[in-house]
Coordinates of C-alpha atoms and ligand atoms in Angstrom, one line a residue:
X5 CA 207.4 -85.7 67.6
X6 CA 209.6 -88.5 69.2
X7 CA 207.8 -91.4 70.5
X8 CA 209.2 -94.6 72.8
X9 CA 208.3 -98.1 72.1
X10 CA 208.5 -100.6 74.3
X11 CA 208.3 -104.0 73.6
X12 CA 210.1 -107.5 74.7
X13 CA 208.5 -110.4 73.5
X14 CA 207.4 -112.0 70.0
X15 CA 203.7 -110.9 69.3
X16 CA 204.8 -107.5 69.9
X17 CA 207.2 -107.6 67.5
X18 CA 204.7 -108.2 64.9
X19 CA 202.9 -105.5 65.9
X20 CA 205.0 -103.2 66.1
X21 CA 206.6 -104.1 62.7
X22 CA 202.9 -102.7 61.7
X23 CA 203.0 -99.5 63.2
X24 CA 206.8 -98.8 62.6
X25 CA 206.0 -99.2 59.2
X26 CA 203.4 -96.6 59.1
X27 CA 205.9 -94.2 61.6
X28 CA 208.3 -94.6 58.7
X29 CA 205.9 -92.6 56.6
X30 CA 205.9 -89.0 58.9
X31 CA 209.5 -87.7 58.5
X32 CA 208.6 -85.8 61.4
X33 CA 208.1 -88.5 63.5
X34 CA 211.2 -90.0 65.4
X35 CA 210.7 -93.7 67.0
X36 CA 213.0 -94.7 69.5
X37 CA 212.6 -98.6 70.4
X38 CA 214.0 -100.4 73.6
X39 CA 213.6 -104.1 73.0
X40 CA 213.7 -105.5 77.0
X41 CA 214.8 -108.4 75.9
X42 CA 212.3 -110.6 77.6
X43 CA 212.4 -112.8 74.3
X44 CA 215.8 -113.3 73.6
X45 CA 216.4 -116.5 71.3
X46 CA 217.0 -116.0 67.6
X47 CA 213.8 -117.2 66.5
X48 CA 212.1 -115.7 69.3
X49 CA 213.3 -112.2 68.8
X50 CA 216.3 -111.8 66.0
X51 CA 214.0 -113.2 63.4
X52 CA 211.2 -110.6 63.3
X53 CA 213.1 -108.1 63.4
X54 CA 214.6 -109.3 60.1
X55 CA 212.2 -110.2 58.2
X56 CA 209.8 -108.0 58.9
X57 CA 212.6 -105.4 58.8
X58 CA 211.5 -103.6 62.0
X59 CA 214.2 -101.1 62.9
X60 CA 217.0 -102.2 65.1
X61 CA 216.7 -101.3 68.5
X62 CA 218.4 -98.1 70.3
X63 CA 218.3 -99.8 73.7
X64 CA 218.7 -103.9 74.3
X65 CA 218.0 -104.0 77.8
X66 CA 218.6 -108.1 78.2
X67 CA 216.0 -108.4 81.0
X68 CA 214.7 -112.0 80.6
X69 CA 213.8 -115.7 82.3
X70 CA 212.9 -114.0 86.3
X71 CA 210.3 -114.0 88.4
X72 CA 207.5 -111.5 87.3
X73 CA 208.6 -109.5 89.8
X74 CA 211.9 -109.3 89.0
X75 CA 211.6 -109.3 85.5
X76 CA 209.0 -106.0 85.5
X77 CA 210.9 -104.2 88.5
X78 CA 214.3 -104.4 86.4
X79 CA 212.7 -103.3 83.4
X80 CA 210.8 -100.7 85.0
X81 CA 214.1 -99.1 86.0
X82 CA 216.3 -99.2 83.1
X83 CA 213.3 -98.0 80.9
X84 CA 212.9 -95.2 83.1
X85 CA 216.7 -94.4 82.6
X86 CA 216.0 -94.0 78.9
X87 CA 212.8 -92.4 79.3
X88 CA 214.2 -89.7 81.3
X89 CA 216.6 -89.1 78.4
X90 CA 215.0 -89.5 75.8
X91 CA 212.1 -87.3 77.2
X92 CA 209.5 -88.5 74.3
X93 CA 206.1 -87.3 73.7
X94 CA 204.9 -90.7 73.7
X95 CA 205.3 -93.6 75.0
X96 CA 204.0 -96.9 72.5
X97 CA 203.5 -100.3 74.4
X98 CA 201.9 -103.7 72.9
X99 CA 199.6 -106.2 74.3
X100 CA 199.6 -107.7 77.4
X101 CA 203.4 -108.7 78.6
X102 CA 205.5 -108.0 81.2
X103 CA 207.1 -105.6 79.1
X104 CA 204.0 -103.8 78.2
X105 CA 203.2 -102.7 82.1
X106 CA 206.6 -102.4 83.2
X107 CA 206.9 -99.5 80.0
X108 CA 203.1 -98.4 81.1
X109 CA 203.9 -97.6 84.7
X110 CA 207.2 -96.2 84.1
X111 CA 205.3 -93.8 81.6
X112 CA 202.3 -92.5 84.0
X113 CA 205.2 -92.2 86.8
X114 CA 207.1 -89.7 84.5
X115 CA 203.9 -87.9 83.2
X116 CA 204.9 -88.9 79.9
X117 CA 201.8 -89.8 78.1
X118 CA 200.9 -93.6 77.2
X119 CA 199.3 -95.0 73.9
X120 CA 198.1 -98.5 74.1
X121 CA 198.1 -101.0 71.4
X122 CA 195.2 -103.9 72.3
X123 CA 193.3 -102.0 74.6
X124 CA 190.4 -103.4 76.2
X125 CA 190.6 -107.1 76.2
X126 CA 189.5 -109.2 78.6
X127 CA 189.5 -112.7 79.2
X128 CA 188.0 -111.8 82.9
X129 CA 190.7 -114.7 84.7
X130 CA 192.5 -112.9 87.3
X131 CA 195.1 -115.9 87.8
X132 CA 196.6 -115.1 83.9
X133 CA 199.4 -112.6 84.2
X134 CA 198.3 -110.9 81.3
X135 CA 194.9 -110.0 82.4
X136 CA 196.9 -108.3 85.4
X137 CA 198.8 -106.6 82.7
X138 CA 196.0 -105.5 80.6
X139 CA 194.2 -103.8 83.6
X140 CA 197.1 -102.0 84.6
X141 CA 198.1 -101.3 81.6
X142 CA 194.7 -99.8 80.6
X143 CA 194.1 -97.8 83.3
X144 CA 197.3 -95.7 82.8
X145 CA 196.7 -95.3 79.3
X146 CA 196.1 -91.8 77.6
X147 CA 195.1 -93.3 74.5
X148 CA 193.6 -96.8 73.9
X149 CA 193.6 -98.5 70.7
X150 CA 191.0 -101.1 70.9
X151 CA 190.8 -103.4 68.2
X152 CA 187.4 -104.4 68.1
X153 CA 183.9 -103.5 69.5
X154 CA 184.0 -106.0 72.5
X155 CA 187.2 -103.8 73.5
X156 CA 185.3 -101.0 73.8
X157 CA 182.5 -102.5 75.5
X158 CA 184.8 -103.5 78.0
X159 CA 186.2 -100.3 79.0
X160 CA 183.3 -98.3 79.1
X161 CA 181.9 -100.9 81.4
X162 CA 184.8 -100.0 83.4
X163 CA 184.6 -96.7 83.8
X164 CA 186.7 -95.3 81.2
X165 CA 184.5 -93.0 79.9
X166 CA 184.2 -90.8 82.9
X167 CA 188.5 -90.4 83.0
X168 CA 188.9 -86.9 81.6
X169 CA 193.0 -87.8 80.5
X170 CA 191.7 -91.4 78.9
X171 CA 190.6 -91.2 74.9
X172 CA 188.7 -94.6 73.5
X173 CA 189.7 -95.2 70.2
X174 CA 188.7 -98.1 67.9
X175 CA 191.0 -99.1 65.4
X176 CA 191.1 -102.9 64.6
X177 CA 193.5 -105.2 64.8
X178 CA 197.3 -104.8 64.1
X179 CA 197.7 -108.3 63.2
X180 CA 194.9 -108.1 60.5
X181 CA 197.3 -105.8 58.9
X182 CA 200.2 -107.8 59.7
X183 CA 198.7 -110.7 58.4
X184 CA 197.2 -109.2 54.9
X185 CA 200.7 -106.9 54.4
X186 CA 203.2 -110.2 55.2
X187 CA 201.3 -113.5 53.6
X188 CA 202.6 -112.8 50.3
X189 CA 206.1 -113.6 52.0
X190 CA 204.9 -116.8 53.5
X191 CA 207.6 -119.8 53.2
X192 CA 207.5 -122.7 53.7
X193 CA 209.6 -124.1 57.0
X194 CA 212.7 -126.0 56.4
X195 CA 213.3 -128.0 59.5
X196 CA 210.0 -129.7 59.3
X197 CA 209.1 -132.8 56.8
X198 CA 205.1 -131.1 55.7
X199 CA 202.6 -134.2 55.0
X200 CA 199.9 -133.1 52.8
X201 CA 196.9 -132.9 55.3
X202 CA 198.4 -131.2 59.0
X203 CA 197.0 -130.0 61.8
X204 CA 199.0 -126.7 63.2
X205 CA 199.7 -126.3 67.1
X206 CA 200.9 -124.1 69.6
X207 CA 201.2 -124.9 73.5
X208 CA 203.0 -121.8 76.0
X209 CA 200.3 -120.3 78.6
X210 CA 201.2 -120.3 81.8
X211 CA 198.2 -121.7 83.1
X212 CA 198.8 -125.0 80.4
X213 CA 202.7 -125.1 80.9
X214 CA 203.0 -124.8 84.4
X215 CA 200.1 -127.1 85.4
X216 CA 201.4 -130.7 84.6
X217 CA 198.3 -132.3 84.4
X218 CA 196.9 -130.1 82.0
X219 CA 199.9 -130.1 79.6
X220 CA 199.9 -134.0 79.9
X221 CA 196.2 -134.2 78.7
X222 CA 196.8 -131.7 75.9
X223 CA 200.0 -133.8 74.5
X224 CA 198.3 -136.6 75.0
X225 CA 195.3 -135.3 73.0
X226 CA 198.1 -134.4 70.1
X227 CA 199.3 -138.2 70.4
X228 CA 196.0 -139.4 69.8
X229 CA 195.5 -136.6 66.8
X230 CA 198.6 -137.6 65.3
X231 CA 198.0 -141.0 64.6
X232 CA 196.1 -140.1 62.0
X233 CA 197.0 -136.6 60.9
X234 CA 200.6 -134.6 61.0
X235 CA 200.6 -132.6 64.0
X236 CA 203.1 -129.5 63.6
X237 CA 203.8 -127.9 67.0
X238 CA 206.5 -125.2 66.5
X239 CA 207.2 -125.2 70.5
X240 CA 208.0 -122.3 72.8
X241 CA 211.2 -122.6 74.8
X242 CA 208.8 -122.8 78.1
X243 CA 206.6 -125.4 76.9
X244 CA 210.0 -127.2 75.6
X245 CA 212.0 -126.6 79.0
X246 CA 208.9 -128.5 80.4
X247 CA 208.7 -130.9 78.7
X248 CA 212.2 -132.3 78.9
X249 CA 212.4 -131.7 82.7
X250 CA 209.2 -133.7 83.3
X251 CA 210.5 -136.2 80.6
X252 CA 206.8 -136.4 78.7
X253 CA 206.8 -138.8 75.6
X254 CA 205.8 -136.6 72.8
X255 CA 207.0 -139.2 70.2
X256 CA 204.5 -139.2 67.5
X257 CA 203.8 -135.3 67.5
X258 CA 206.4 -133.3 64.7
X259 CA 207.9 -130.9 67.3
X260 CA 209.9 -128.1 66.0
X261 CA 211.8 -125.0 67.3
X262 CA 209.9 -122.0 66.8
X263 CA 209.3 -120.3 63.7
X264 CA 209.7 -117.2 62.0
X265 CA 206.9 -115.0 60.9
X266 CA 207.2 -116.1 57.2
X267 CA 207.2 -119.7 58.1
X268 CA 204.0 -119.6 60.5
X269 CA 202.4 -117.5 57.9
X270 CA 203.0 -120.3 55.4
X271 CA 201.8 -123.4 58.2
X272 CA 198.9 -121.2 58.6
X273 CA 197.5 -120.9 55.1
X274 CA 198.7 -125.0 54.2
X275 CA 197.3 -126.3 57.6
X276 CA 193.9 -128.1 57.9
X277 CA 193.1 -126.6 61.4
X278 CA 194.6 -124.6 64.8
X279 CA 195.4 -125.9 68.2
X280 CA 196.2 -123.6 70.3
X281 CA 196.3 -121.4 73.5
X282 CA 198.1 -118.4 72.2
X283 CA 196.1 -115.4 72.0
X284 CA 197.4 -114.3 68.3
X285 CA 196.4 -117.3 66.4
X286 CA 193.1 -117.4 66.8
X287 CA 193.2 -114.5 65.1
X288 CA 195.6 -116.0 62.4
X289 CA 193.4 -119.2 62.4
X290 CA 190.1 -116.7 61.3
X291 CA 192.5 -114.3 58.7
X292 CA 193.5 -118.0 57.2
X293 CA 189.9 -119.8 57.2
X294 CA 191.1 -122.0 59.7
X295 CA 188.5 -123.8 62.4
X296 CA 190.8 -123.0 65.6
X297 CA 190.3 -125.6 68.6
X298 CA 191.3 -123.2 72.1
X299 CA 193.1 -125.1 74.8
X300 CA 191.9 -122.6 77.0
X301 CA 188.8 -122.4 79.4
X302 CA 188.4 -118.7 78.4
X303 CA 189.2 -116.0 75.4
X304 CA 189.4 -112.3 75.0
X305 CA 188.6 -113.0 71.1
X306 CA 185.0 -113.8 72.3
X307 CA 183.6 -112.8 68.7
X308 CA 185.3 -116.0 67.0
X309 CA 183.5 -117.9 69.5
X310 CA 180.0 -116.4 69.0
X311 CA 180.8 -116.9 65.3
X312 CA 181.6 -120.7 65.5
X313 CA 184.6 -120.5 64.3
X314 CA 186.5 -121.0 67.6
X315 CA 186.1 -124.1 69.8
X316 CA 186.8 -123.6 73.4
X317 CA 188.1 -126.7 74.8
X318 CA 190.6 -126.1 77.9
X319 CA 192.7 -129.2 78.5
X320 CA 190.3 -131.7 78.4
X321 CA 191.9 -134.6 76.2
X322 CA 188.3 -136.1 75.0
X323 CA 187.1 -133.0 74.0
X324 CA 189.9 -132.0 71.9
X325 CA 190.3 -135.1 69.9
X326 CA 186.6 -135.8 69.7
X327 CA 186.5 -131.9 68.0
X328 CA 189.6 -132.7 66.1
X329 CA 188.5 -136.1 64.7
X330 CA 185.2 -134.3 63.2
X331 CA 186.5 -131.0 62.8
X332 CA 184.4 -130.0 59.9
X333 CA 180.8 -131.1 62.0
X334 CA 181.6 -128.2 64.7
X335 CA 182.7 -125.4 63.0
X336 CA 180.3 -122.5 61.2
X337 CA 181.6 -122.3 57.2
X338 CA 184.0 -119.3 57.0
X339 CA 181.8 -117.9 54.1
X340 CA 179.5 -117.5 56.1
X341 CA 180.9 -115.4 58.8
X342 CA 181.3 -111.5 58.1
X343 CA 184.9 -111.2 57.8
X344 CA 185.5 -108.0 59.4
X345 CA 185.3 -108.6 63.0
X346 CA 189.0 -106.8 63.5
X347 CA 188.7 -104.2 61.1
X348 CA 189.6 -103.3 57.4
X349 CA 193.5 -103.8 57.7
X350 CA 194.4 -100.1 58.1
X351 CA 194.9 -100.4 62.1
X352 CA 198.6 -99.0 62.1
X353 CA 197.7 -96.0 59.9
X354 CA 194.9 -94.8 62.1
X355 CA 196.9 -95.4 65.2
X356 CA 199.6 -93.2 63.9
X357 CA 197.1 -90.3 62.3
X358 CA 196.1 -90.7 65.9
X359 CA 198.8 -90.0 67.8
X360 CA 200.2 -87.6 65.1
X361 CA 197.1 -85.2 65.9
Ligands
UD1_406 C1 205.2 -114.1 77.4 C2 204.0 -113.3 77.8 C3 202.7 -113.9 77.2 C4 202.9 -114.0 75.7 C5 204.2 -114.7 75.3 C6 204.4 -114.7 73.9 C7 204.2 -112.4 80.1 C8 203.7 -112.5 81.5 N1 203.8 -113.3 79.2 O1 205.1 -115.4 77.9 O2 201.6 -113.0 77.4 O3 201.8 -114.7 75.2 O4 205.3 -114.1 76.0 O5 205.2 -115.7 73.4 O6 204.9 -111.4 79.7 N2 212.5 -118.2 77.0 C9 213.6 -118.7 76.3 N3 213.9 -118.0 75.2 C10 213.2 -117.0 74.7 C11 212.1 -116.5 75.4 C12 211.7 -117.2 76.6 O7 214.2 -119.6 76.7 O8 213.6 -116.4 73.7 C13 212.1 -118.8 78.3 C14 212.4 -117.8 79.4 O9 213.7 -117.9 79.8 C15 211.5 -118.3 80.5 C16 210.3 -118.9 79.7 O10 210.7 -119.1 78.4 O11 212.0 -119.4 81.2 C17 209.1 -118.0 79.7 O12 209.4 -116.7 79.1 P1 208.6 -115.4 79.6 O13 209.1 -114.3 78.7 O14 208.7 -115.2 81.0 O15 207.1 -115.7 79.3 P2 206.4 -116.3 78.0 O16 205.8 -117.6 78.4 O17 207.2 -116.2 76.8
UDP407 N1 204.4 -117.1 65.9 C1 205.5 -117.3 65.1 N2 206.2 -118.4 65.3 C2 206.0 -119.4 66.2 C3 204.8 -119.2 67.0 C4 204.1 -118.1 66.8 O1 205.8 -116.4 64.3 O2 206.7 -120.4 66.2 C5 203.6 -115.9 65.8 C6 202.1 -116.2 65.6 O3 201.8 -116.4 64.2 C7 201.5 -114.9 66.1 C8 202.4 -114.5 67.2 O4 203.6 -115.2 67.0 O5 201.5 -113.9 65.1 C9 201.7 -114.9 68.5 O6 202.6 -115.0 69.5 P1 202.5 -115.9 70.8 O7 201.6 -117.1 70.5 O8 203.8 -116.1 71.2 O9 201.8 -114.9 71.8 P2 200.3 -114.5 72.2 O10 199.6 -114.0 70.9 O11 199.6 -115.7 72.8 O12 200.5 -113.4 73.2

């Protein structure tokens, strides 16, 4: 059995690291990976693939920094190139990137049939590229691994049920497994002086990057945070790009270049809380027992929020300090909370018995 994978950009990679592990195990299995290059920069891309030893991939197609159109159209046509050659049983895409619907579309245009990682999510904001990505993505799919019951709820809401070519399956979350597999490598970062007591923070939606105000507030917020506890904020080249253009004083705040897997793994266990607005660590933030402030207005990982461990706060600057500066007051106790909201840690080897049969 041959099957593509797609995949572009950095949570993918950690996924797929996951599930290329498990491929590794069926000799009869051949994965064929095109990398589209949307994430490009050593420690965007290059590092994952090291140290999580994910194998190299056939096709780089250096498609990166467009317009979404662009950036899908030109991917859509030189993964079409390969899929044509390749002629795979399966095609494998990730998530909710660009480079997950340009390898979606290309597949249900070719007939070749579509497995998608991260089915089902929905964070129900139509302005977030993603959620555009998702829907598409979705509705193309042959098989859908959702990760967790809210997935599935989702979908079946939507219809999926009644499409005859569409198969539902639930299979928890790849990063669970990524997370439980890879902490025992967690090391400590090098290019960043760790105080004892540190808060952990990541800044690079769209809808907080590209919206000045709100970016201002949230920096602001980490100003005020800092003067009293280390904030780490490993910072994504878009956020960073940003930042210098609009020349925003982010003096106090311990900025950094991005991280490897290893290293976040390590910030993640030592850290005493999460800021973010990515969509993988507030997941990381749960696996680690870590109360995770959201500077977004919205999350597809409703169940950490209906377990208290997950603070919605959007960009509002009072809000997120006020939370921060009493963090322990707002947050459930993690031994409280059942701990398998996103499965039992064997999501890659169910998605691959799947596909398999
Ligand atoms: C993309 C995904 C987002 C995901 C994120 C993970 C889409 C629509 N968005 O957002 O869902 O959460 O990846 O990190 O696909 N850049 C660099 N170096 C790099 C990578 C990016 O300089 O290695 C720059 C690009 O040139 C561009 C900007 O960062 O100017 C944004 O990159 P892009 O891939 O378009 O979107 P992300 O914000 O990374
Ligand atoms: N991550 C990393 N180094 C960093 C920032 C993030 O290894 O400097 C990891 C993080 O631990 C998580 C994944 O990247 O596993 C999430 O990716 P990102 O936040 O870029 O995307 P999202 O999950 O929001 O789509």
């Amino acid at each position: 059995m041959k099957i593509l994978t797609v995949l572009g950009a950095r949570p993918q990679f950690i996924k797929a690291a996951v599930v290329s592990r498990e491929i590794k195990k069926h000799p009869d299995i051949k994965e064929i990976i095109i990398h589209t290059g949307q994430h490009y920069d050593i420690n965007m891309s290059d590092i994952f693939f090291e140290q999580m030893q994910i194998p190299k991939p056939d096709y780089y197609l250096g498609i990166n920094g467009k317009s979404h159109g662009a950036m899908t159209g030109q991917m859509m046509e030189k993964i079409e190139e390969v899929a044509i050659k390749e002629n795979p049983d399966w095609i494998l895409v990730y998530g909710d990137t660009n480079s997950t619907l340009a390898g979606a579309l290309v597949a249900s245009k070719l007939h070749i049939k579509l497995a998608h990682v991260e089915a089902g999510l929905r964070s129900f904001n139509m302005k977030m590229p993603e959620e555009i990505n998702r829907i598409l993505t979705d509705r193309v799919s042959n098989l859908l691994f959702c990760p967790t019951d809210t997935a599935v709820e989702n979908l079946k809401k939507e219809g999926f049920d009644n499409f005859p070519y569409a198969k539902i399956v639930k299979v928890g979350d790849v990063m669970y497994d990524a997370y439980l597999y890879y902490r025992q490598f967690a090391k400590k970062p090098e290019n960043v002086k760790v105080e004892k007591d540190f808060a952990l923070c990541t800044i690079h939606r769209a809808e907080n990057t590209d919206n000045t105000d709100r970016l201002k507030n949230i920096l602001e917020a980490l100003k005020e945070i800092a003067e009293d506890l280390q904030v780490i904020l490993p910072l994504h080249p878009r956020t960073k790009k940003i930042i210098e253009s609009k020349n925003i004083n982010v003096d106090n705040i311990a900025i950094i270049e991005p991280v490897g897997y290893f290293e976040m793994l390590w910030l993640l266990e030592n850290c005493r809380f999460v800021l973010t607005d990515s969509g993988g660590l507030q997941k990381e933030a749960f696996f680690a027992k870590k109360p995770c402030i959201t500077l977004r207005e919205e999350t597809e990982w409703v169940e950490l929020v209906n377990v208290g461990v997950n603070k919605l706060v959007g960009a509002d600057k009072e809000k997120i300090v006020s939370i921060a500066k009493g963090i322990d007051e707002y947050f459930n106790d993690f031994n409280s909370v059942v701990s398998d909201l996103y499965g039992d840690g064997k999501s890659g080897e169910k998605i691959v018995e799947c596909l398999v049969r």
